Coordinates of C-alpha atoms in Angstrom, one line a residue:
Chain I
X1000 CA 25.8 15.8 29.8
X1001 CA 23.1 13.8 28.0
X1002 CA 21.1 11.1 29.8
X1003 CA 21.4 8.8 27.0
X1004 CA 23.7 7.3 24.3
X1005 CA 22.6 6.8 20.8
X1006 CA 23.4 5.0 17.7
X1007 CA 22.1 5.6 14.1
X1008 CA 20.0 3.1 12.2
X1009 CA 20.5 4.7 8.8
X1010 CA 19.4 8.3 8.1
X1011 CA 15.8 7.6 9.3
X1012 CA 16.3 5.9 12.6
X1013 CA 18.1 6.4 15.9
X1014 CA 18.5 4.0 18.9
X1015 CA 18.4 5.8 22.3
X1016 CA 20.2 3.9 25.1
X1017 CA 19.6 4.9 28.7
X1018 CA 22.8 5.6 30.6
X1019 CA 23.7 3.6 33.7
X1020 CA 20.9 1.3 35.1
X1021 CA 17.9 3.8 34.6
X1022 CA 15.7 0.8 33.7
X1023 CA 12.5 2.9 33.5
X1024 CA 14.0 5.3 31.1
X1025 CA 13.0 3.6 27.9
X1026 CA 9.3 3.1 29.0
X1027 CA 9.2 6.7 30.3
X1028 CA 10.7 8.1 27.1
X1029 CA 8.2 5.9 25.1
X1030 CA 5.2 7.3 26.8
X1031 CA 6.5 10.9 26.7
X1032 CA 7.1 10.8 22.9
X1033 CA 3.8 9.1 22.3
X1034 CA 1.9 11.8 24.1
X1035 CA 3.7 14.8 23.0
X1036 CA 6.4 13.8 20.5
X1037 CA 7.4 16.3 17.8
X1038 CA 6.0 16.1 14.3
X1039 CA 8.1 13.8 12.1
X1040 CA 8.3 10.8 14.4
X1041 CA 7.0 8.0 12.4
X1042 CA 7.4 5.0 14.8
X1043 CA 8.7 4.0 18.1
X1044 CA 10.2 0.5 18.8
X1045 CA 11.0 0.0 22.4
X1046 CA 13.0 -3.0 23.5
X1047 CA 14.8 -4.1 26.7
X1048 CA 18.0 -2.3 25.8
X1049 CA 16.9 0.8 23.9
X1050 CA 14.1 2.7 22.1
X1051 CA 14.4 3.0 18.3
X1052 CA 12.8 6.1 17.0
X1053 CA 12.0 6.1 13.2
X1054 CA 11.6 9.6 11.9
X1055 CA 11.0 11.5 8.6
X1056 CA 14.0 13.7 8.0
X1057 CA 11.9 16.0 5.7
X1058 CA 9.9 16.9 8.8
X1059 CA 12.5 16.9 11.6
X1060 CA 16.3 16.8 11.4
X1061 CA 18.3 14.3 13.4
X1062 CA 20.0 17.1 15.4
X1063 CA 16.5 18.6 16.3
X1064 CA 15.4 15.3 17.3
X1065 CA 18.3 14.6 19.6
X1066 CA 18.0 18.1 21.1
X1067 CA 14.4 17.7 21.8
X1068 CA 14.8 14.3 23.6
X1069 CA 17.7 15.9 25.5
X1070 CA 15.5 18.6 26.8
X1071 CA 12.6 16.4 27.8
X1072 CA 12.1 16.2 31.7
X1073 CA 11.4 12.5 31.5
X1074 CA 11.5 11.7 35.2
X1075 CA 9.4 14.6 36.0
X1076 CA 6.9 13.6 33.3
X1077 CA 6.7 10.1 34.4
X1078 CA 5.2 11.1 37.9
X1079 CA 2.3 12.7 36.1
X1080 CA 1.6 10.0 33.6
X1081 CA -1.4 7.8 33.7
X1082 CA -1.2 4.6 35.6
X1083 CA -0.8 1.6 33.2
X1084 CA -3.8 -0.6 32.8
X1085 CA -4.0 -3.9 34.6
X1086 CA -5.7 -6.9 33.0
X1087 CA -7.0 -10.3 34.4
X1088 CA -6.6 -12.8 31.6
X1089 CA -8.4 -16.1 31.9
X1090 CA -6.2 -19.1 31.3
X1091 CA -7.0 -22.8 31.0
X1092 CA -4.1 -24.9 32.2
X1093 CA -5.7 -28.1 31.0
X1094 CA -3.2 -30.4 29.4
X1095 CA -5.1 -30.3 26.2
X1096 CA -3.9 -26.6 25.9
X1097 CA -0.8 -26.7 28.1
X1098 CA 1.0 -29.1 25.8
X1099 CA 4.3 -28.8 27.6
X1100 CA 3.2 -29.0 31.3
X1101 CA 4.7 -32.5 31.5
X1102 CA 7.9 -31.5 29.9
X1103 CA 8.3 -28.5 32.1
X1104 CA 7.4 -30.5 35.2
X1105 CA 10.1 -32.9 34.4
X1106 CA 12.7 -30.3 33.6
X1107 CA 12.0 -28.1 36.5
X1108 CA 11.5 -30.9 39.1
X1109 CA 8.1 -29.6 40.0
X1110 CA 4.9 -31.4 39.9
X1111 CA 2.4 -30.2 37.2
X1112 CA 0.3 -28.5 39.8
X1113 CA 3.2 -26.7 41.1
X1114 CA 4.2 -25.6 37.7
X1115 CA 0.6 -24.1 37.2
X1116 CA 0.5 -22.5 40.6
X1117 CA 3.9 -21.0 40.1
X1118 CA 3.0 -19.5 36.7
X1119 CA -0.4 -18.4 37.8
X1120 CA 0.4 -16.6 41.1
X1121 CA 2.8 -14.1 39.5
X1122 CA 1.8 -10.6 38.4
X1123 CA 3.5 -9.9 35.1
X1124 CA 4.3 -6.6 33.3
X1125 CA 4.4 -6.2 29.4
X1126 CA 8.0 -5.3 29.0
X1127 CA 8.2 -5.6 25.1
X1128 CA 6.0 -6.4 22.2
X1129 CA 7.0 -7.9 18.9
X1130 CA 7.7 -11.2 17.0
X1131 CA 4.0 -11.0 16.0
X1132 CA 1.6 -8.1 16.1
X1133 CA 0.3 -7.6 19.5
X1134 CA 2.5 -10.4 21.2
X1135 CA 3.4 -9.3 24.8
X1136 CA 6.6 -10.4 26.4
X1137 CA 5.7 -10.8 30.1
X1138 CA 8.3 -10.4 32.9
X1139 CA 9.2 -11.7 35.2
X1140 CA 8.6 -15.4 35.3
X1141 CA 9.5 -17.1 38.6
X1142 CA 13.0 -18.5 38.3
X1143 CA 11.7 -21.9 39.4
X1144 CA 10.3 -22.2 35.8
X1145 CA 13.5 -21.0 34.0
X1146 CA 14.1 -23.2 31.1
X1147 CA 15.2 -22.7 27.4
X1148 CA 13.0 -22.5 24.4
X1149 CA 12.1 -25.8 22.8
X1150 CA 14.9 -27.1 20.5
X1151 CA 12.2 -28.1 17.9
X1152 CA 9.8 -25.2 17.5
X1153 CA 6.3 -26.2 16.7
X1154 CA 5.1 -25.5 13.1
X1155 CA 1.7 -24.3 14.5
X1156 CA 1.0 -22.9 18.0
X1157 CA -2.6 -22.0 18.2
X1158 CA -3.8 -18.4 18.9
X1159 CA -4.2 -17.8 22.6
X1160 CA -1.5 -20.2 23.7
X1161 CA 0.5 -19.1 26.7
X1162 CA 4.2 -20.1 26.7
X1163 CA 7.2 -19.7 28.9
X1164 CA 11.0 -19.5 28.2
X1165 CA 14.0 -18.1 30.2
X1166 CA 12.6 -15.4 32.4
X1167 CA 9.5 -14.4 30.4
X1168 CA 6.0 -15.6 29.6
X1169 CA 4.1 -14.9 26.2
X1170 CA 0.7 -15.0 24.8
X1171 CA 0.3 -16.0 21.1
X1172 CA -2.0 -13.4 19.5
X1173 CA -2.6 -15.5 16.4
X1174 CA -1.7 -19.0 15.0
X1175 CA 2.0 -19.1 14.4
X1176 CA 5.1 -21.3 14.4
X1177 CA 6.7 -20.9 17.8
X1178 CA 9.3 -22.4 20.2
X1179 CA 7.9 -21.4 23.6
X1180 CA 7.0 -24.1 26.2
X1181 CA 3.2 -24.1 26.4
X1182 CA 1.5 -24.0 29.8
X1183 CA -2.1 -23.1 28.8
X1184 CA -4.4 -21.2 26.5
X1185 CA -6.6 -18.1 27.0
X1186 CA -9.9 -17.9 25.2
X1187 CA -9.5 -14.0 24.8
X1188 CA -8.6 -12.4 21.6
X1189 CA -5.7 -10.1 22.4
X1190 CA -5.4 -9.2 18.7
X1191 CA -8.3 -8.6 16.4
X1192 CA -7.4 -6.7 13.2
X1193 CA -11.1 -6.1 12.4
X1194 CA -11.3 -3.7 15.5
X1195 CA -10.2 -0.2 15.6
X1196 CA -8.3 -0.9 18.9
X1197 CA -6.8 -4.0 17.3
X1198 CA -4.3 -4.7 19.9
X1199 CA -5.5 -5.1 23.6
X1200 CA -2.3 -4.6 25.5
X1201 CA 0.4 -1.9 25.7
X1202 CA 3.9 -1.9 27.1
X1203 CA 3.9 -1.3 30.9
X1204 CA 0.5 -3.0 31.4
X1205 CA 0.1 -5.3 34.2
X1206 CA -1.3 -8.9 33.6
X1207 CA -2.5 -11.4 36.0
X1208 CA -3.9 -14.8 35.0
X1209 CA -7.2 -16.2 36.3
X1210 CA -7.3 -20.0 36.2
X1211 CA -10.6 -21.4 34.4
X1212 CA -11.5 -24.9 33.8
X1213 CA -11.8 -26.5 30.4
X1214 CA -15.6 -26.2 30.2
X1215 CA -15.4 -22.4 31.0
X1216 CA -12.6 -22.1 28.3
X1217 CA -14.9 -23.8 25.7
X1218 CA -17.9 -21.7 26.7
X1219 CA -16.0 -18.5 26.5
X1220 CA -14.3 -19.5 23.4
X1221 CA -17.8 -20.2 21.7
X1222 CA -19.2 -16.9 22.8
X1223 CA -16.0 -15.1 21.7
X1224 CA -16.9 -16.0 18.2
X1225 CA -20.0 -13.8 18.4
X1226 CA -18.9 -10.9 20.7
X1227 CA -15.7 -10.3 22.5
X1228 CA -15.6 -10.9 26.1
X1229 CA -15.1 -7.9 28.3
X1230 CA -11.8 -8.4 30.4
X1231 CA -12.1 -7.4 34.0
X1232 CA -9.6 -4.7 34.9
X1233 CA -8.0 -5.1 38.1
X1234 CA -6.4 -2.6 40.3
X1235 CA -3.2 -3.6 42.4
X1236 CA -2.2 -0.1 42.9
X1237 CA -2.9 -0.7 46.6
Chain Q
X601 CA -20.0 10.3 -15.2
X602 CA -21.2 7.6 -17.6
X603 CA -17.9 5.8 -17.0
X604 CA -18.9 5.0 -13.5
X605 CA -19.9 1.5 -13.0
X606 CA -21.1 -0.4 -9.9
X607 CA -18.6 -2.6 -8.1
X608 CA -15.9 -2.8 -10.8
X609 CA -13.1 -5.4 -10.1
X610 CA -10.2 -7.1 -11.6
X611 CA -10.4 -10.9 -11.7
X612 CA -7.2 -12.7 -11.2
X613 CA -6.7 -15.2 -14.1
X614 CA -3.3 -16.2 -12.8
X615 CA -1.8 -14.9 -9.5
X616 CA 1.7 -15.1 -10.4
X617 CA 4.5 -15.8 -7.8
X618 CA 3.9 -13.4 -5.0
X619 CA 1.9 -10.2 -5.9
X620 CA 0.4 -8.2 -3.0
X621 CA -1.4 -4.9 -2.4
X622 CA 0.9 -2.2 -0.8
X623 CA 0.8 1.4 0.0
X624 CA 3.3 3.5 1.9
X625 CA 3.0 1.3 5.0
X626 CA 1.5 0.8 8.3
X627 CA 3.3 3.1 10.7
X628 CA 2.7 4.0 14.3
X629 CA 2.2 0.4 15.6
X630 CA 5.6 -0.9 15.8
X631 CA 5.7 -0.5 19.6
X632 CA 3.0 -3.2 19.5
X633 CA 4.8 -5.5 17.3
X634 CA 3.1 -4.7 14.0
X635 CA 5.6 -4.6 11.1
X636 CA 5.2 -1.6 8.7
X637 CA 5.0 -3.5 5.4
X638 CA 4.4 -1.1 2.4
X639 CA 6.6 -0.6 -0.7
X640 CA 10.3 -0.1 -0.6
X641 CA 10.3 2.2 -3.5
X642 CA 8.1 5.0 -2.1
X643 CA 9.0 7.4 -4.8
X644 CA 8.2 4.9 -7.6
X645 CA 4.9 4.4 -6.0
X646 CA 4.1 8.1 -6.2
X647 CA 5.2 8.2 -9.9
X648 CA 3.1 5.1 -10.9
X649 CA 0.1 6.6 -9.2
X650 CA 0.6 9.9 -10.7
X651 CA 0.7 8.2 -14.2
X652 CA -2.9 7.1 -13.7
X653 CA -4.2 10.2 -12.2
X654 CA -4.3 8.8 -8.6
X655 CA -3.6 10.3 -5.3
X656 CA 0.2 9.6 -5.0
X657 CA -0.2 7.5 -1.9
X658 CA -2.9 5.2 -3.3
X659 CA -2.2 1.4 -2.9
X660 CA -0.7 -0.4 -5.8
X661 CA 0.1 -4.0 -6.7
X662 CA 3.6 -4.9 -5.9
X663 CA 4.8 -7.7 -8.2
X664 CA 7.5 -9.7 -6.5
X665 CA 9.3 -11.8 -9.1
X666 CA 6.7 -13.1 -11.7
X667 CA 3.5 -11.1 -12.4
X668 CA -0.1 -11.8 -12.5
X669 CA -2.6 -11.9 -15.3
X670 CA -5.8 -9.9 -14.6
X671 CA -9.2 -9.6 -16.4
X672 CA -10.8 -6.1 -16.4
X673 CA -14.3 -6.1 -15.1
X674 CA -14.9 -2.3 -15.3
X675 CA -16.1 -0.1 -18.1
X676 CA -12.5 1.3 -18.4
X677 CA -9.5 2.3 -16.5
X678 CA -6.0 3.6 -16.9
X679 CA -3.2 1.3 -15.7
X680 CA 0.6 1.8 -15.4
X681 CA 3.7 0.0 -14.4
X682 CA 7.2 0.9 -13.0
X683 CA 9.6 -1.8 -13.4
X684 CA 12.8 -2.7 -15.2
X685 CA 13.4 -1.8 -18.8
X686 CA 12.2 -5.2 -20.1
X687 CA 9.1 -5.1 -18.0
X688 CA 5.8 -4.4 -19.8
X689 CA 2.0 -4.4 -19.6
X690 CA 0.5 -6.6 -22.3
X691 CA -3.2 -6.4 -23.3
X692 CA -3.4 -10.0 -24.6
X693 CA -6.7 -9.8 -26.4
X694 CA -5.7 -6.7 -28.3
X695 CA -2.1 -7.6 -28.8
X696 CA -0.9 -4.4 -27.4
X697 CA 2.2 -4.0 -25.2
X698 CA 3.5 -0.9 -23.4
X699 CA 6.7 -0.1 -21.7
X700 CA 6.9 0.8 -18.0
X701 CA 6.6 4.4 -17.1
X702 CA 3.6 5.2 -19.1
X703 CA -0.1 4.5 -18.9
X704 CA -2.6 2.9 -21.1
X705 CA -6.4 2.7 -21.1
X706 CA -8.0 -0.6 -20.6
X707 CA -11.7 -1.7 -21.2
X708 CA -14.2 -4.4 -20.0
X709 CA -12.9 -7.9 -20.4
X710 CA -9.3 -7.0 -21.5
X711 CA -6.8 -9.4 -20.3
X712 CA -3.8 -7.7 -18.8
X713 CA -0.6 -9.7 -18.4
X714 CA 2.1 -8.0 -16.3
X715 CA 5.5 -9.0 -17.5
X716 CA 7.9 -8.1 -14.7
X717 CA 11.0 -8.8 -17.0
X718 CA 14.0 -10.7 -15.5
X719 CA 16.2 -7.8 -14.2
X720 CA 13.9 -6.7 -11.4
X721 CA 12.9 -8.2 -8.2
X722 CA 10.0 -5.9 -7.7
X723 CA 7.7 -3.9 -10.1
X724 CA 4.6 -1.8 -9.2
X725 CA 1.3 -1.6 -11.0
X726 CA -1.3 1.0 -10.5
X727 CA -4.8 1.4 -11.7
X728 CA -6.9 4.6 -11.9
X729 CA -9.2 4.9 -8.8
X730 CA -7.2 2.4 -6.9
X731 CA -8.4 -0.8 -5.1
X732 CA -11.5 -0.9 -2.9
X733 CA -10.1 -2.5 0.2
X734 CA -10.6 -1.7 4.0
X735 CA -7.7 -0.3 5.7
X736 CA -6.2 -2.3 8.6
X737 CA -4.5 0.0 11.2
X738 CA -4.5 2.8 8.8
X739 CA -3.0 1.0 5.7
X740 CA -4.1 -1.0 2.8
X741 CA -0.6 -2.8 2.9
X742 CA -0.6 -6.6 2.9
X743 CA 1.6 -8.5 5.3
X744 CA 1.2 -12.1 4.2
X745 CA 3.4 -13.5 7.0
X746 CA 0.9 -12.4 9.6
X747 CA -2.2 -12.5 7.4
X748 CA -3.0 -8.9 7.6
X749 CA -4.4 -6.1 5.3
X750 CA -4.7 -6.2 1.5
X751 CA -6.8 -8.9 -0.1
X752 CA -7.6 -11.3 2.8
X753 CA -4.1 -10.7 4.2
X754 CA -2.3 -12.6 1.5
X755 CA -0.9 -12.8 -2.1
X756 CA -3.0 -12.7 -5.2
X757 CA -4.6 -16.1 -5.9
X758 CA -6.1 -17.5 -9.1
X759 CA -9.8 -16.6 -9.5
X760 CA -9.7 -13.9 -6.8
X761 CA -11.8 -10.8 -7.5
X762 CA -9.8 -7.5 -6.6
X763 CA -12.6 -4.8 -6.0
X764 CA -11.8 -1.4 -7.5
X765 CA -13.1 2.0 -6.5
X766 CA -15.4 3.5 -8.9
X767 CA -13.3 5.5 -11.3
X768 CA -14.3 9.0 -10.7
X769 CA -11.0 10.4 -11.8
X770 CA -11.0 12.4 -14.9
X771 CA -8.0 10.9 -16.6
X772 CA -6.2 11.5 -19.7
X773 CA -5.9 9.1 -22.5
X774 CA -2.5 8.3 -21.6
X775 CA 0.3 9.9 -19.5
X776 CA 4.1 9.7 -19.6
X777 CA 6.8 11.2 -17.4
X778 CA 9.9 12.8 -19.0
X779 CA 12.5 10.6 -17.5
X780 CA 14.8 7.8 -18.2
X781 CA 14.7 4.6 -15.9
X782 CA 17.2 5.2 -13.1
X783 CA 20.8 4.0 -13.4
X784 CA 21.6 0.4 -12.7
X785 CA 23.5 1.1 -9.5
X786 CA 24.6 -2.0 -7.7
X787 CA 26.3 0.0 -4.9
X788 CA 24.3 0.6 -1.8
X789 CA 25.2 3.5 0.5
X790 CA 25.1 2.6 4.1
X791 CA 25.6 4.2 7.4
X792 CA 27.6 1.9 9.8
X793 CA 25.6 0.7 12.7
X794 CA 23.6 0.7 14.9
X795 CA 25.5 -2.2 16.5
X796 CA 29.0 -0.8 15.9
X797 CA 30.1 -2.2 19.2
X798 CA 29.4 -5.7 18.1
X799 CA 31.9 -5.8 15.2
X800 CA 35.6 -5.2 14.9
X801 CA 37.0 -2.7 12.5
X802 CA 38.4 -5.6 10.5
X803 CA 34.9 -7.2 10.2
X804 CA 33.4 -3.9 9.1
X805 CA 36.1 -3.5 6.5
X806 CA 35.5 -7.0 5.4
X807 CA 31.8 -6.3 5.1
X808 CA 32.4 -3.2 2.9
X809 CA 35.1 -4.7 0.7
X810 CA 33.1 -8.0 -0.1
X811 CA 31.2 -8.3 -3.3
X812 CA 27.9 -9.9 -2.1
X813 CA 25.6 -12.0 -4.1
X814 CA 21.8 -12.0 -3.8
X815 CA 20.6 -15.5 -3.0
X816 CA 17.3 -17.3 -3.7
X817 CA 16.2 -16.6 -0.1
X818 CA 14.1 -13.6 -0.8
X819 CA 10.7 -12.5 0.4
X820 CA 9.1 -9.3 1.8
X821 CA 10.8 -9.9 5.1
X822 CA 14.4 -10.0 3.9
X823 CA 17.0 -10.8 1.4
X824 CA 19.8 -13.2 2.3
X825 CA 23.3 -12.5 0.9
X826 CA 26.2 -14.7 0.4
X827 CA 29.9 -14.1 -0.2
X828 CA 31.7 -14.0 3.1
X829 CA 31.3 -14.7 6.7
X830 CA 31.2 -11.7 9.1
X831 CA 32.1 -12.4 12.7
X832 CA 30.4 -10.6 15.5
X833 CA 31.1 -10.6 19.2
X834 CA 27.4 -10.8 19.9
X835 CA 26.3 -14.1 21.2
X836 CA 23.0 -16.0 21.5
X837 CA 22.2 -13.9 24.5
X838 CA 22.1 -10.5 22.7
X839 CA 19.0 -8.6 23.8
X840 CA 16.6 -8.1 20.9
X841 CA 16.0 -4.7 19.7
X842 CA 14.2 -2.6 17.1
X843 CA 14.6 -3.5 13.4
X844 CA 14.9 -0.8 10.9
X845 CA 14.0 -1.2 7.2
X846 CA 17.2 -1.5 5.2
X847 CA 19.3 -2.7 8.2
X848 CA 21.7 -5.5 7.4
X849 CA 21.8 -8.1 10.3
X850 CA 24.4 -10.7 10.6
X851 CA 23.2 -14.2 11.5
X852 CA 25.0 -16.5 13.9
X853 CA 26.4 -18.3 10.8
X854 CA 27.9 -14.9 9.8
X855 CA 25.7 -14.2 6.7
X856 CA 24.1 -11.0 6.1
X857 CA 20.2 -10.6 5.8
X858 CA 18.9 -7.3 4.4
X859 CA 15.8 -6.4 6.3
X860 CA 12.7 -5.4 4.4
X861 CA 9.2 -4.0 5.3
X862 CA 7.5 -7.3 6.5
X863 CA 10.4 -8.2 8.9
X864 CA 9.6 -8.5 12.7
X865 CA 9.6 -5.3 14.6
X866 CA 12.4 -6.5 16.8
X867 CA 15.3 -9.0 16.4
X868 CA 18.1 -10.6 18.2
X869 CA 20.9 -10.5 15.7
X870 CA 23.3 -7.6 15.4
X871 CA 23.0 -5.1 12.6
X872 CA 26.2 -4.0 11.1
X873 CA 24.9 -1.2 8.8
X874 CA 21.8 0.4 7.4
X875 CA 21.0 1.4 3.8
X876 CA 20.2 5.1 3.5
X877 CA 16.5 5.8 2.8
X878 CA 17.0 6.9 -0.8
X879 CA 18.9 3.8 -1.9
X880 CA 16.1 1.6 -0.6
X881 CA 14.4 2.7 -3.9
X882 CA 17.1 0.6 -5.6
X883 CA 16.3 -2.7 -3.8
X884 CA 13.5 -3.5 -6.3
X885 CA 15.9 -3.4 -9.2
X886 CA 17.9 -6.3 -7.8
X887 CA 17.6 -9.9 -8.9
X888 CA 18.8 -13.2 -7.9
X889 CA 22.5 -13.9 -8.3
X890 CA 23.4 -10.2 -8.7
X891 CA 26.5 -9.0 -7.1
X892 CA 26.1 -5.9 -4.8
X893 CA 28.5 -3.9 -2.7
X894 CA 28.0 -1.5 0.3
X895 CA 29.8 1.8 0.6
X896 CA 30.0 3.5 3.9
X897 CA 29.0 7.2 4.1
X898 CA 28.2 9.7 7.0
X899 CA 24.8 11.2 8.0
X900 CA 25.6 14.6 6.4
X901 CA 26.5 12.9 3.0
X902 CA 23.2 11.0 3.3
X903 CA 21.2 14.0 3.9
X904 CA 22.6 15.7 0.7
X905 CA 21.9 12.6 -1.3
X906 CA 18.3 12.5 -0.1
X907 CA 17.7 16.2 -0.8
X908 CA 18.9 15.5 -4.3
X909 CA 16.8 12.4 -4.8
X910 CA 13.6 14.2 -3.5
X911 CA 14.4 17.0 -6.0
X912 CA 14.6 14.5 -8.8
X913 CA 11.4 12.7 -7.8
X914 CA 9.4 15.9 -7.6
X915 CA 10.8 17.0 -11.0
X916 CA 9.6 13.6 -12.4
X917 CA 6.2 14.0 -10.8
X918 CA 5.7 17.5 -12.2
X919 CA 6.8 16.5 -15.6
X920 CA 4.0 14.0 -16.1
X921 CA 2.2 15.1 -19.3
X922 CA -0.6 14.0 -21.6
X923 CA 0.3 12.4 -24.9

């Protein structure tokens, strides 16, 4: 019996759904196909419920693709795979950048300091990327901060803004309209299309936020215009 | 080699509505949220490139709705257009007009007007040597909604200069393929799904039996259709998942949106059906107000159709001759 269910997305796409509650299946299948996927796979689009594999049928048939994935020893492979990167991302929770701190505080019955502390102490994992190039969906937000998206999305959320909604936090990689509740902003560029490695983060990466004051933010921000700031990698494998 | 000129370019006299640089697309980064962009009609792109002696995957101008006016700032070049029967390339200063599907030589200071005609949503324009643009994540394609690739990440604007590669191709005077423009098919063949479990059979049948109308809500992210309301059992809390080009998503209000190459990589609306890859080539021939229908086929039928379509395209590519 197959370890997955699937649904077709036309003749060049197929969604693989894990069976049962095998949560890490999607992430493991993704890294497996990324590293040693067969010729003919064009794109991989993971989400919380499934993995969409886009393929070129002139290079690999649907049947061959399904058979290939069925034969993969994904769990075994997972044990050997590289440990995901961990990043410490500076964030300024000044109300100049955390435009919704007051609103979140009122909504969640916490003081602004408690909101900041609750958001900052959590270690997050990049569970999905999308909406904008390089935008990470970070799980899991402390349930004390659980609230819906803004009913009136902003027309312009500045690049680097950090927002929260439901059980997730996000970092905006570029200026964009957006409806997340803003807690602060990072001076780091997580997306720079001029670079070869344009997108800093990957699915599975761990993120922790390091609180910085407004002066530090502005200092880093200015320097960042000249050369990108090296982000300290942390290790919480222990 | 006397034809080579330093830093040739096209000056945009008038940018038209929404013209952008596109190649086959930016693939391999959708797991990081980067939409693929690129042309819908990949085979038309190959043909229009071959018509000017280019590599068949060179980036071309995609004219979405009305076309631009361009001034040639190169010693000479070969240009071509693939569009509807009423589309044309007009060399205004020489009072010359050519049909789509053939090439013409242009010279320094020629003023080129691209008439996209009124039957087509999208036409493609190629120039020998191609455009001299840095690739972003492996592609020259423009995604204006995230300001990426192409000419400064956006559409053509008045007075912009579009840098050209030095034309080192040894091109012919003019090239034409031996083919007629494709049939005016308004029926798109689809494979039902991926979200088959979010729609009842009645709703799927309603989707397939409705004659849909192309609305004015059109851009490179999607085309909104109107004509009926499709009910889905997916609510507001459906988990977002990967979007496929050509999938038809049903919004909360029950209207279908046909997803195009600049759509977000993931979306939270259920997708009722997906247009087969060879029929994506027909999307550029749509226009506002046009009626379309969807016909359900299975994967084996889709495979046969694609093989036949590839065969036809290759036949056209190999038939391109000098005149």
